[in-house]
C-alpha atoms as one frame of an Amber mdcrd trajectory, in Angstrom:
protein
  37.111  -7.881  11.110  35.422  -7.583   7.792  32.576  -9.705   8.779  32.252
  -7.557  11.793  31.946  -4.408   9.884  29.394  -6.005   7.561  27.134  -7.106
  10.505  27.788  -3.716  11.945  26.525  -1.822   8.479  23.718  -4.269   8.340
  22.577  -3.184  12.105  22.493   0.117  11.176  20.786  -0.044   8.499  18.223
  -1.674  10.220  18.360   1.492  12.392  17.813   3.896   9.660  15.325   2.167
   7.529  12.983   1.807  10.819  13.713   5.813  11.988  13.205   7.325   8.235
  10.260   5.500   7.374   8.663   6.250  10.677   9.152   9.687  10.626   8.052
  10.042   7.140   4.641   7.976   7.434   3.489  10.608  10.113   4.766  13.592
   8.457   1.174  14.282   6.763  -0.428  14.295  10.309   2.024  16.853  11.553
   1.127  19.240   8.474  -2.779  18.192   8.798  -2.251  19.984  12.235  -1.465
  23.284  10.719  -3.420  22.999   7.395  -6.540  21.301   8.689  -7.421  18.965
   5.639  -9.049  16.311   7.450 -11.528  19.037   9.066 -12.968  19.754   5.850
 -16.116  17.740   4.983 -15.439  14.221   3.641 -17.678  15.081   0.385 -15.227
  17.823  -0.673 -12.070  16.981   0.843 -10.442  15.502  -2.304 -11.814  18.559
  -4.364  -9.026  20.677  -2.333  -6.065  20.918  -4.901  -3.202  20.537  -2.592
  -4.878  17.211  -1.005  -5.565  16.145  -4.821  -2.375  16.974  -5.813  -0.473
  15.110  -3.218  -2.872  11.960  -3.582  -2.228  11.921  -6.977   1.598  12.048
  -6.571   1.460   9.349  -4.356  -0.591   7.651  -7.164   2.249   8.209  -9.675
   4.549   6.543  -7.004   2.706   3.391  -6.709   2.338   3.370 -10.568   6.224
   3.438 -10.891   6.665   1.204  -7.977   4.248  -1.653  -9.268   5.264  -1.380
 -12.988   8.986  -0.287 -13.026  10.245  -2.102  -9.830   8.241  -5.023  -8.666
   6.579  -6.495 -11.593   9.979  -6.839 -13.489  11.410  -8.673  -9.982   8.478
 -11.106 -10.135   9.024 -11.949 -14.081  12.864 -12.534 -13.089  11.837 -14.701
 -10.256   9.336 -16.967 -11.931  11.667 -17.023 -14.877  14.070 -18.417 -12.355
  11.815 -20.929 -10.969  10.780 -22.585 -14.288  14.445 -22.643 -15.509  15.262
 -24.684 -12.407  12.086 -26.457 -12.876  10.545 -25.371  -9.680   7.716 -24.284
 -11.145   6.124 -25.694 -14.320   6.644 -24.132 -17.382   3.363 -22.255 -18.702
   1.995 -21.485 -22.453   0.832 -17.866 -20.454   2.356 -15.435 -18.855   2.289
 -16.672 -15.185   3.883 -13.425 -13.587   0.995 -11.358 -15.418  -1.808 -14.209
 -14.172  -0.322 -13.692 -10.743  -1.115  -9.661 -11.274  -4.316 -10.079 -12.635
  -5.176 -12.692  -9.485  -4.032 -10.236  -7.043  -6.190  -7.428  -8.762  -9.561
  -9.610  -8.507  -8.625 -10.879  -5.650  -8.843  -7.327  -4.125 -11.909  -6.533
  -6.106 -13.411  -9.536  -4.307 -12.639  -8.416  -1.018 -14.004  -4.761  -1.532
 -17.101  -5.965  -3.092 -17.709  -8.335  -0.337 -17.291  -5.680   2.312 -19.828
  -3.675   0.561 -22.159  -6.025   0.269 -22.106  -6.918   4.274 -21.972  -3.243
   5.000 -25.329  -2.655   2.643 -26.567  -5.462   4.620 -26.096  -4.154   7.829
 -27.271  -0.893   6.789 -30.729  -2.194   5.234 -31.269  -4.324   8.616 -30.658
  -1.552  10.767 -33.594   0.296   8.624 -36.180  -2.066   8.759 -35.610  -1.611
  12.800 -35.934   2.172  12.355 -39.110   1.627  10.517 -40.868  -1.013  13.302
 -40.009   1.456  16.099 -41.286   4.532  13.870 -44.528   2.812  12.747 -45.122
   1.293  16.610 -44.756   4.778  18.128 -47.107   6.171  15.345 -49.953   3.943
  16.453 -49.430   4.589  20.128 -49.730   8.267  19.432 -52.067   8.349  16.551
 -52.449  12.180  16.270 -48.645  12.431  16.065 -47.290  12.976  12.571 -44.112
  10.862  12.102 -41.239  11.691   9.352 -39.205   8.736   8.156 -35.783   9.940
   6.688 -34.314   8.004   3.889 -31.771   5.791   4.420 -28.347   6.922   3.587
 -26.004   5.027   1.053 -23.829   2.360   2.322 -20.506   4.178   3.843 -17.301
   2.871   2.406 -15.253   0.719   5.008 -12.620   3.294   4.870  -9.747   0.984
   6.162  -9.657  -1.409   3.338  -7.732   0.913   1.140  -5.196   1.556   3.728
  -5.301  -2.379   4.304  -4.895  -3.071   0.734  -1.811  -0.844   0.002  -0.190
  -2.037   3.521  -0.237  -5.979   3.105   0.920  -5.140  -0.696   3.609  -3.100
  -0.113   4.659  -5.023   3.077   5.497  -8.113   1.422   7.567  -5.949  -1.237
   9.304  -4.211   1.646  10.063  -7.258   3.277  11.887  -8.592   0.130  13.650
  -5.770  -0.270  14.797  -5.669   3.185  16.036  -9.477   2.468  18.119  -7.933
  -0.248  20.252  -5.673   2.094  20.481  -8.343   4.308  21.949 -10.886   1.232
  24.775  -8.226   0.428  28.207  -9.702   1.044  29.839  -6.437   1.197  29.945
  -2.940   3.287  29.924  -0.335   0.467  26.894  -2.599  -1.343  25.214  -2.447
   2.065  25.464   1.438   2.529  24.475   2.226  -1.195  21.496  -0.135  -1.111
  20.444   1.231   1.953  20.662   4.943   1.043  18.620   4.374  -2.194  15.894
   1.887  -0.823  15.463   4.350   2.119  14.910   7.648  -0.088  12.485   5.096
  -1.909  11.046   3.853   0.606  10.544   7.328   2.767   8.709   8.872  -0.455
   6.256   5.749  -0.338   5.811   6.572   3.384   5.003  10.405   2.997   2.219
   9.266   0.072   0.694   6.140   2.363   0.600   8.245   5.091  -1.354  11.081
   3.290  -3.549   8.381   1.723  -4.861   6.747   5.057  -5.071  10.152   6.706
  -7.529  11.518   4.109  -9.302   8.223   4.003 -10.326   8.943   7.649  -9.285
   5.849   9.054  -9.426   5.861  12.560  -6.250   7.028  14.310  -5.413   3.592
  16.243  -5.669   1.678  12.829  -3.600   4.234  11.244  -1.147   3.956  13.630
  -1.209   0.083  13.253  -0.717   0.332   9.352   2.094   2.529   9.574   3.579
   0.719  12.235   3.584  -2.287   9.977   4.809  -0.656   7.249   7.858   0.548
   8.873   9.056  -2.437  10.561   9.033  -4.532   7.372  11.737  -3.352   5.907
  14.211  -3.725   8.974  12.673  -7.432   9.371  13.575  -7.953   6.122  17.195
  -7.074   6.461  17.091  -9.483   9.738  16.095 -12.147   7.541  18.360 -11.460
   5.216  21.016 -11.955   7.555  19.843 -15.211   8.958  19.760 -16.815   5.184
  23.186 -15.092   4.503  24.517 -17.738   6.737  23.013 -20.434   4.629  24.127
 -21.837   0.864  20.379 -20.765  -0.259  20.857 -17.114  -0.391  20.570 -16.925
  -4.230  18.147 -19.800  -4.631  14.727 -18.261  -5.986  11.892 -18.686  -3.915
   8.614 -19.421  -5.035   6.785 -18.018  -2.289   8.374 -14.771  -2.888   7.598
 -14.975  -6.613   3.999 -15.831  -5.939   3.205 -13.296  -2.882   4.799 -10.597
  -4.971   2.663 -11.167  -8.009  -0.653 -10.702  -5.976   0.862  -7.815  -4.376
   1.420  -6.372  -7.547  -1.907  -6.877  -8.739  -3.434  -5.213  -5.677  -1.580
  -2.141  -5.800  -3.333  -1.863  -9.383  -6.531  -2.052  -8.026  -5.916   0.099
  -5.142  -4.025   2.982  -7.390  -6.410   3.040 -10.224  -9.825   2.574  -8.641
  -9.014   4.373  -5.358  -6.087   7.271  -5.481  -5.798   8.357  -9.246  -8.045
  11.390  -9.778 -11.307  10.913 -12.056 -13.489  13.300 -13.970 -10.654  15.573
 -15.504  -9.063  16.874 -12.228  -6.876  19.308 -14.020  -3.322  19.628 -15.215
  -1.658  20.378 -11.684  -3.125  16.998 -11.019  -1.698  15.122 -13.811   1.536
  17.009 -13.459   1.604  15.594  -9.865   1.278  12.232 -10.927   3.810  12.507
 -13.416   6.360  13.837 -11.085   5.626  10.897  -8.492   6.217   8.489 -11.731
   9.048  10.207 -12.997  10.706  10.334  -9.126  10.223   7.129  -8.395  11.605
   5.928 -11.771  14.941   7.596 -10.968  14.981   5.934  -7.724  14.392   2.578
  -9.313  17.710   3.483 -11.818  19.520   4.102  -8.657  18.456   0.756  -6.861
  19.432  -1.030 -10.099  22.542   0.345  -9.888  23.612  -0.305  -6.379  21.997
  -4.285  -6.479  23.846  -4.950  -9.711  22.334  -7.853 -11.961  20.644 -10.866
  -9.879  21.988 -14.050 -10.730  19.992 -16.668  -9.204  21.349 -20.512  -8.519
  19.196 -23.834  -8.722  19.302 -25.914  -5.489
């Protein structure tokens, strides 16, 4: 009977996490219908104070998520793996190296995309110049003005992709933590704490993707993926809890979450957090986001309790 109540609690957790995340992911789009944030020119959209404050609130949330929530988990998993001799002990901080690797991996991907876009624009510009020169030769008296080339346009889907991939990896393992719990009360507590944590992230991600002017279909795919990963993680945790390997550290988990940390750091500091002295209100927004997630992390830590890994 107790097992039946536990399974019902975990199924309810899957439904609640999916619905709550979907709702909060699309709230920014609902607000945009009233405030018309995205209809402002891209050049000054981020100068609009309300949008800037919301984006930097999201930046503070992601900073806290990365440094206070994700990175300590990576350190814990890697330490357990090295203690169990599943990873070779290193004379340097392996979690920090994984973080830096994720950072430079995201940096490399973005620079590669800019290079591809730049090459494509230069090729199109050469084609336009050839066409204009042909027309000028055919109409000898006609005066032709060649417009200067525009600067390469930023691939606006890349920032959203980086955030979604990094956070989805982490949220997958967060869902597994719920699925692995063995008491109904802890499942409810963990679901509540993670739901609040995730709805704040969902709102911030929805806001960031919307203000990046990501195409509607692509934005829907991003937000749906982010919404379903935690329920999928709960399902995986339920399946794993039936085996004896539930408390064993995972090499894949440690490596992927370490890379995800570096990806988030790149996105936060290069794409979200305001630059050029945006003002005290923007700073305060970022601090409020950070403090909110710090408080939620304390709640999640109390719900989860102390982790105990066992070697295989």
